[in-house]
Amino acid sequence: MAQAPARNQREGGRRGDDREDSEFVERLVSINRVAKVVKGGRRFGFAAIVVVGDQKGRVGHGSGKAREVPEAIRKATEQAKRQMVRIPLREGRTLHHDVKGHFGAGRVVLRAAPPGTGIIAGGPLRAVFECLGVHDVVAKSIGTSNPHNMIKAAFEALENMMSPRGVANRRGLKVADIVGRRAVQDSAAGDDAEAEDTEVVEAANG
């Protein structure tokens, strides 16, 4: 009878782990098979890249190597969960501003987008945004197509993202001041564009 509490504790811990795992979304980015030539033949191994996120602003990436595919994915997933970072999102759907990132030969450009745009990105970048919880974004990879460098470049760009609250705290201002300035700048840019269009139409009619 004394073993019943211990069994209940183990089962409760497993259920807690299952609930924690269910909170995260996992995306397998790539599986690479490598071979080592040894006496008597070749010995195969596998390397996996996984992106993990809660679709609420937290995301991480990891890589794992093993003799079998499931073990490599498990190692990559555990590393991704340990390396998760929080990224500020605008309205919970897109980025606060355009940003660039690079790692090695990989360079990426991430741009905020209006509602309804969707995720315009391919390959590893799409996996990052899906796990992060971004719904509207435009991303372009410039340079290498190596998934390792692309993902690390994307994370460098995302970690440089600044929210209005963060900028206000660093400058000692209020969030309303930062947001107000951005609204004024956006309206001024719109007025300038409208004035340019008017001048073009008048010149064409004249």
PDB file of C-alpha atoms in Angstrom:
ATOM      1  CA  MET A   1       0.000   0.000   0.000  1.00  0.00           C
ATOM      2  CA  ALA A   2       2.904   2.334   0.602  1.00  0.00           C
ATOM      3  CA  GLN A   3       3.766   2.276  -3.076  1.00  0.00           C
ATOM      4  CA  ALA A   4       0.435   3.798  -4.152  1.00  0.00           C
ATOM      5  CA  PRO A   5       1.354   7.452  -3.339  1.00  0.00           C
ATOM      6  CA  ALA A   6       4.639   7.128  -5.208  1.00  0.00           C
ATOM      7  CA  ARG A   7       2.825   5.677  -8.228  1.00  0.00           C
ATOM      8  CA  ASN A   8       0.272   8.512  -8.105  1.00  0.00           C
ATOM      9  CA  GLN A   9       3.072  11.076  -7.937  1.00  0.00           C
ATOM     10  CA  ARG A  10       4.772   9.573 -10.977  1.00  0.00           C
ATOM     11  CA  GLU A  11       1.511   9.519 -12.931  1.00  0.00           C
ATOM     12  CA  GLY A  12       0.754  13.079 -11.862  1.00  0.00           C
ATOM     13  CA  GLY A  13       4.216  14.186 -13.002  1.00  0.00           C
ATOM     14  CA  ARG A  14       3.719  12.506 -16.376  1.00  0.00           C
ATOM     15  CA  ARG A  15       0.344  14.199 -16.818  1.00  0.00           C
ATOM     16  CA  GLY A  16       1.978  17.527 -15.964  1.00  0.00           C
ATOM     17  CA  ASP A  17       4.683  16.935 -18.555  1.00  0.00           C
ATOM     18  CA  ASP A  18       2.015  16.059 -21.153  1.00  0.00           C
ATOM     19  CA  ARG A  19       0.157  19.290 -20.409  1.00  0.00           C
ATOM     20  CA  GLU A  20       3.385  21.270 -20.723  1.00  0.00           C
ATOM     21  CA  ASP A  21       4.211  19.593 -24.030  1.00  0.00           C
ATOM     22  CA  SER A  22       0.714  20.268 -25.379  1.00  0.00           C
ATOM     23  CA  GLU A  23       1.240  24.002 -24.922  1.00  0.00           C
ATOM     24  CA  PHE A  24       4.027  24.036 -27.522  1.00  0.00           C
ATOM     25  CA  VAL A  25       3.923  23.636 -31.285  1.00  0.00           C
ATOM     26  CA  GLU A  26       6.813  21.769 -32.889  1.00  0.00           C
ATOM     27  CA  ARG A  27       7.988  22.099 -36.472  1.00  0.00           C
ATOM     28  CA  LEU A  28      10.608  19.798 -37.962  1.00  0.00           C
ATOM     29  CA  VAL A  29      12.660  21.956 -40.318  1.00  0.00           C
ATOM     30  CA  SER A  30      15.078  19.441 -41.792  1.00  0.00           C
ATOM     31  CA  ILE A  31      16.597  15.993 -41.397  1.00  0.00           C
ATOM     32  CA  ASN A  32      20.100  15.411 -42.724  1.00  0.00           C
ATOM     33  CA  ARG A  33      21.656  11.964 -43.070  1.00  0.00           C
ATOM     34  CA  VAL A  34      25.405  11.690 -42.694  1.00  0.00           C
ATOM     35  CA  ALA A  35      27.650   8.667 -43.182  1.00  0.00           C
ATOM     36  CA  LYS A  36      30.938   7.771 -41.548  1.00  0.00           C
ATOM     37  CA  VAL A  37      33.132   5.241 -43.320  1.00  0.00           C
ATOM     38  CA  VAL A  38      34.469   2.661 -40.880  1.00  0.00           C
ATOM     39  CA  LYS A  39      36.037  -0.729 -41.175  1.00  0.00           C
ATOM     40  CA  GLY A  40      33.398  -3.022 -42.598  1.00  0.00           C
ATOM     41  CA  GLY A  41      31.163  -0.393 -44.210  1.00  0.00           C
ATOM     42  CA  ARG A  42      29.451   2.899 -43.541  1.00  0.00           C
ATOM     43  CA  ARG A  43      27.850   4.013 -40.299  1.00  0.00           C
ATOM     44  CA  PHE A  44      24.861   6.308 -40.751  1.00  0.00           C
ATOM     45  CA  GLY A  45      23.715   9.092 -38.464  1.00  0.00           C
ATOM     46  CA  PHE A  46      20.998  11.740 -38.562  1.00  0.00           C
ATOM     47  CA  ALA A  47      20.922  15.450 -37.695  1.00  0.00           C
ATOM     48  CA  ALA A  48      17.592  17.197 -37.049  1.00  0.00           C
ATOM     49  CA  ILE A  49      16.586  20.870 -36.753  1.00  0.00           C
ATOM     50  CA  VAL A  50      13.417  21.648 -34.784  1.00  0.00           C
ATOM     51  CA  VAL A  51      11.592  24.903 -33.992  1.00  0.00           C
ATOM     52  CA  VAL A  52       9.327  25.017 -30.918  1.00  0.00           C
ATOM     53  CA  GLY A  53       6.926  27.775 -29.832  1.00  0.00           C
ATOM     54  CA  ASP A  54       3.731  28.486 -27.905  1.00  0.00           C
ATOM     55  CA  GLN A  55       2.206  30.709 -30.657  1.00  0.00           C
ATOM     56  CA  LYS A  56       1.989  33.494 -28.074  1.00  0.00           C
ATOM     57  CA  GLY A  57       5.346  35.204 -28.540  1.00  0.00           C
ATOM     58  CA  ARG A  58       7.783  32.524 -27.318  1.00  0.00           C
ATOM     59  CA  VAL A  59       9.926  30.517 -29.712  1.00  0.00           C
ATOM     60  CA  GLY A  60      13.169  28.547 -29.737  1.00  0.00           C
ATOM     61  CA  HIS A  61      15.226  26.390 -32.065  1.00  0.00           C
ATOM     62  CA  GLY A  62      17.533  23.448 -31.543  1.00  0.00           C
ATOM     63  CA  SER A  63      19.507  20.766 -33.332  1.00  0.00           C
ATOM     64  CA  GLY A  64      20.247  17.180 -32.391  1.00  0.00           C
ATOM     65  CA  LYS A  65      22.332  14.315 -33.713  1.00  0.00           C
ATOM     66  CA  ALA A  66      21.810  10.585 -33.167  1.00  0.00           C
ATOM     67  CA  ARG A  67      22.013   7.192 -34.838  1.00  0.00           C
ATOM     68  CA  GLU A  68      18.204   7.123 -35.210  1.00  0.00           C
ATOM     69  CA  VAL A  69      15.786   9.767 -36.458  1.00  0.00           C
ATOM     70  CA  PRO A  70      13.416   9.825 -33.427  1.00  0.00           C
ATOM     71  CA  GLU A  71      16.303  10.279 -31.021  1.00  0.00           C
ATOM     72  CA  ALA A  72      17.747  13.122 -33.093  1.00  0.00           C
ATOM     73  CA  ILE A  73      14.343  14.869 -33.136  1.00  0.00           C
ATOM     74  CA  ARG A  74      13.965  14.393 -29.365  1.00  0.00           C
ATOM     75  CA  LYS A  75      17.369  15.953 -28.686  1.00  0.00           C
ATOM     76  CA  ALA A  76      16.623  18.881 -30.989  1.00  0.00           C
ATOM     77  CA  THR A  77      13.237  19.470 -29.343  1.00  0.00           C
ATOM     78  CA  GLU A  78      14.692  19.480 -25.835  1.00  0.00           C
ATOM     79  CA  GLN A  79      17.382  21.954 -26.872  1.00  0.00           C
ATOM     80  CA  ALA A  80      14.781  24.195 -28.536  1.00  0.00           C
ATOM     81  CA  LYS A  81      12.673  24.282 -25.345  1.00  0.00           C
ATOM     82  CA  ARG A  82      15.740  25.228 -23.277  1.00  0.00           C
ATOM     83  CA  GLN A  83      16.620  28.073 -25.661  1.00  0.00           C
ATOM     84  CA  MET A  84      13.189  29.683 -25.964  1.00  0.00           C
ATOM     85  CA  VAL A  85      13.052  33.498 -26.072  1.00  0.00           C
ATOM     86  CA  ARG A  86      10.146  35.934 -25.859  1.00  0.00           C
ATOM     87  CA  ILE A  87       9.561  38.216 -28.857  1.00  0.00           C
ATOM     88  CA  PRO A  88       7.292  41.288 -28.608  1.00  0.00           C
ATOM     89  CA  LEU A  89       4.478  41.244 -31.179  1.00  0.00           C
ATOM     90  CA  ARG A  90       2.275  44.065 -32.442  1.00  0.00           C
ATOM     91  CA  GLU A  91      -1.403  43.364 -31.736  1.00  0.00           C
ATOM     92  CA  GLY A  92      -0.390  39.725 -31.268  1.00  0.00           C
ATOM     93  CA  ARG A  93      -0.298  39.155 -35.038  1.00  0.00           C
ATOM     94  CA  THR A  94       2.701  40.886 -36.676  1.00  0.00           C
ATOM     95  CA  LEU A  95       6.053  42.553 -36.027  1.00  0.00           C
ATOM     96  CA  HIS A  96       6.462  46.032 -34.547  1.00  0.00           C
ATOM     97  CA  HIS A  97       8.784  47.202 -37.325  1.00  0.00           C
ATOM     98  CA  ASP A  98      10.928  46.006 -40.211  1.00  0.00           C
ATOM     99  CA  VAL A  99      14.181  44.370 -39.191  1.00  0.00           C
ATOM    100  CA  LYS A 100      17.179  42.655 -40.768  1.00  0.00           C
ATOM    101  CA  GLY A 101      19.338  39.842 -39.470  1.00  0.00           C
ATOM    102  CA  HIS A 102      22.356  37.886 -40.606  1.00  0.00           C
ATOM    103  CA  PHE A 103      24.356  34.913 -39.446  1.00  0.00           C
ATOM    104  CA  GLY A 104      27.268  33.638 -41.456  1.00  0.00           C
ATOM    105  CA  ALA A 105      26.253  33.704 -45.107  1.00  0.00           C
ATOM    106  CA  GLY A 106      22.536  33.866 -44.241  1.00  0.00           C
ATOM    107  CA  ARG A 107      20.707  37.197 -44.422  1.00  0.00           C
ATOM    108  CA  VAL A 108      16.997  37.741 -43.866  1.00  0.00           C
ATOM    109  CA  VAL A 109      14.669  40.736 -44.130  1.00  0.00           C
ATOM    110  CA  LEU A 110      11.490  40.665 -42.013  1.00  0.00           C
ATOM    111  CA  ARG A 111       8.729  43.214 -42.626  1.00  0.00           C
ATOM    112  CA  ALA A 112       5.532  43.935 -40.724  1.00  0.00           C
ATOM    113  CA  ALA A 113       2.321  43.506 -42.731  1.00  0.00           C
ATOM    114  CA  PRO A 114      -1.321  44.659 -42.498  1.00  0.00           C
ATOM    115  CA  PRO A 115      -4.105  42.282 -41.407  1.00  0.00           C
ATOM    116  CA  GLY A 116      -5.014  39.632 -43.946  1.00  0.00           C
ATOM    117  CA  THR A 117      -1.563  39.392 -45.502  1.00  0.00           C
ATOM    118  CA  GLY A 118      -0.724  36.002 -44.033  1.00  0.00           C
ATOM    119  CA  ILE A 119       2.735  34.487 -43.684  1.00  0.00           C
ATOM    120  CA  ILE A 120       4.647  35.209 -46.878  1.00  0.00           C
ATOM    121  CA  ALA A 121       7.766  33.183 -46.169  1.00  0.00           C
ATOM    122  CA  GLY A 122       9.129  29.841 -47.150  1.00  0.00           C
ATOM    123  CA  GLY A 123      10.994  26.948 -45.637  1.00  0.00           C
ATOM    124  CA  PRO A 124      12.592  27.466 -42.232  1.00  0.00           C
ATOM    125  CA  LEU A 125      11.298  31.044 -41.857  1.00  0.00           C
ATOM    126  CA  ARG A 126       7.682  29.906 -42.129  1.00  0.00           C
ATOM    127  CA  ALA A 127       8.237  27.356 -39.349  1.00  0.00           C
ATOM    128  CA  VAL A 128       9.630  30.089 -37.086  1.00  0.00           C
ATOM    129  CA  PHE A 129       6.651  32.405 -37.645  1.00  0.00           C
ATOM    130  CA  GLU A 130       4.084  29.637 -37.218  1.00  0.00           C
ATOM    131  CA  CYS A 131       5.568  28.626 -33.867  1.00  0.00           C
ATOM    132  CA  LEU A 132       5.941  32.257 -32.782  1.00  0.00           C
ATOM    133  CA  GLY A 133       2.289  33.046 -33.455  1.00  0.00           C
ATOM    134  CA  VAL A 134       2.774  35.650 -36.204  1.00  0.00           C
ATOM    135  CA  HIS A 135      -0.167  35.818 -38.638  1.00  0.00           C
ATOM    136  CA  ASP A 136       0.882  38.650 -40.981  1.00  0.00           C
ATOM    137  CA  VAL A 137       4.494  39.042 -42.098  1.00  0.00           C
ATOM    138  CA  VAL A 138       6.604  39.279 -45.225  1.00  0.00           C
ATOM    139  CA  ALA A 139      10.042  37.652 -45.077  1.00  0.00           C
ATOM    140  CA  LYS A 140      12.826  37.297 -47.617  1.00  0.00           C
ATOM    141  CA  SER A 141      15.979  35.224 -47.371  1.00  0.00           C
ATOM    142  CA  ILE A 142      19.034  36.615 -49.137  1.00  0.00           C
ATOM    143  CA  GLY A 143      22.108  34.497 -49.640  1.00  0.00           C
ATOM    144  CA  THR A 144      22.502  30.949 -48.447  1.00  0.00           C
ATOM    145  CA  SER A 145      19.651  28.460 -48.261  1.00  0.00           C
ATOM    146  CA  ASN A 146      21.304  26.564 -45.399  1.00  0.00           C
ATOM    147  CA  PRO A 147      18.513  26.098 -42.812  1.00  0.00           C
ATOM    148  CA  HIS A 148      20.938  26.492 -39.889  1.00  0.00           C
ATOM    149  CA  ASN A 149      22.080  29.935 -41.024  1.00  0.00           C
ATOM    150  CA  MET A 150      18.584  31.021 -42.072  1.00  0.00           C
ATOM    151  CA  ILE A 151      17.046  30.195 -38.691  1.00  0.00           C
ATOM    152  CA  LYS A 152      19.885  31.787 -36.724  1.00  0.00           C
ATOM    153  CA  ALA A 153      19.678  34.921 -38.881  1.00  0.00           C
ATOM    154  CA  ALA A 154      15.919  35.080 -38.282  1.00  0.00           C
ATOM    155  CA  PHE A 155      16.387  34.750 -34.515  1.00  0.00           C
ATOM    156  CA  GLU A 156      19.022  37.480 -34.522  1.00  0.00           C
ATOM    157  CA  ALA A 157      16.558  39.765 -36.297  1.00  0.00           C
ATOM    158  CA  LEU A 158      13.691  38.879 -33.946  1.00  0.00           C
ATOM    159  CA  GLU A 159      15.821  39.414 -30.842  1.00  0.00           C
ATOM    160  CA  ASN A 160      16.592  42.944 -32.091  1.00  0.00           C
ATOM    161  CA  MET A 161      12.870  43.710 -32.237  1.00  0.00           C
ATOM    162  CA  MET A 162      11.871  46.653 -30.031  1.00  0.00           C
ATOM    163  CA  SER A 163       8.352  47.285 -28.759  1.00  0.00           C
ATOM    164  CA  PRO A 164       7.036  50.785 -27.915  1.00  0.00           C
ATOM    165  CA  ARG A 165       7.134  49.865 -24.234  1.00  0.00           C
ATOM    166  CA  GLY A 166      10.788  48.862 -24.456  1.00  0.00           C
ATOM    167  CA  VAL A 167      11.735  52.048 -26.328  1.00  0.00           C
ATOM    168  CA  ALA A 168       9.807  54.163 -23.822  1.00  0.00           C
ATOM    169  CA  ASN A 169      11.541  52.542 -20.855  1.00  0.00           C
ATOM    170  CA  ARG A 170      14.961  53.027 -22.420  1.00  0.00           C
ATOM    171  CA  ARG A 171      14.325  56.701 -23.227  1.00  0.00           C
ATOM    172  CA  GLY A 172      12.472  57.509 -20.032  1.00  0.00           C
ATOM    173  CA  LEU A 173       9.260  58.443 -21.879  1.00  0.00           C
ATOM    174  CA  LYS A 174       5.682  57.273 -21.868  1.00  0.00           C
ATOM    175  CA  VAL A 175       4.334  54.711 -24.301  1.00  0.00           C
ATOM    176  CA  ALA A 176       1.756  57.255 -25.517  1.00  0.00           C
ATOM    177  CA  ASP A 177       4.574  59.576 -26.568  1.00  0.00           C
ATOM    178  CA  ILE A 178       6.225  56.861 -28.681  1.00  0.00           C
ATOM    179  CA  VAL A 179       2.970  55.658 -30.261  1.00  0.00           C
ATOM    180  CA  GLY A 180       1.812  59.238 -30.838  1.00  0.00           C
ATOM    181  CA  ARG A 181       5.010  60.098 -32.669  1.00  0.00           C
ATOM    182  CA  ARG A 182       4.685  57.027 -34.869  1.00  0.00           C
ATOM    183  CA  ALA A 183       1.068  57.915 -35.719  1.00  0.00           C
ATOM    184  CA  VAL A 184       2.090  61.476 -36.595  1.00  0.00           C
ATOM    185  CA  GLN A 185       4.945  60.227 -38.786  1.00  0.00           C
ATOM    186  CA  ASP A 186       2.631  57.746 -40.550  1.00  0.00           C
ATOM    187  CA  SER A 187       0.025  60.425 -41.225  1.00  0.00           C
ATOM    188  CA  ALA A 188       2.700  62.834 -42.481  1.00  0.00           C
ATOM    189  CA  ALA A 189       4.076  60.164 -44.816  1.00  0.00           C
ATOM    190  CA  GLY A 190       0.558  59.517 -46.110  1.00  0.00           C
ATOM    191  CA  ASP A 191      -0.013  63.247 -46.714  1.00  0.00           C
ATOM    192  CA  ASP A 192       3.272  63.500 -48.627  1.00  0.00           C
ATOM    193  CA  ALA A 193       2.369  60.521 -50.801  1.00  0.00           C
ATOM    194  CA  GLU A 194      -1.074  61.986 -51.514  1.00  0.00           C
ATOM    195  CA  ALA A 195       0.468  65.347 -52.429  1.00  0.00           C
ATOM    196  CA  GLU A 196       2.889  63.626 -54.810  1.00  0.00           C
ATOM    197  CA  ASP A 197       0.021  61.757 -56.484  1.00  0.00           C
ATOM    198  CA  THR A 198      -1.903  65.017 -56.879  1.00  0.00           C
ATOM    199  CA  GLU A 199       1.098  66.714 -58.489  1.00  0.00           C
ATOM    200  CA  VAL A 200       1.515  63.805 -60.902  1.00  0.00           C
ATOM    201  CA  VAL A 201      -2.168  63.928 -61.914  1.00  0.00           C
ATOM    202  CA  GLU A 202      -2.069  67.703 -62.412  1.00  0.00           C
ATOM    203  CA  ALA A 203       1.073  67.432 -64.516  1.00  0.00           C
ATOM    204  CA  ALA A 204      -0.519  64.737 -66.657  1.00  0.00           C
ATOM    205  CA  ASN A 205      -3.684  66.783 -67.162  1.00  0.00           C
ATOM    206  CA  GLY A 206      -1.708  69.957 -67.814  1.00  0.00           C
TER     207      GLY A 206
END
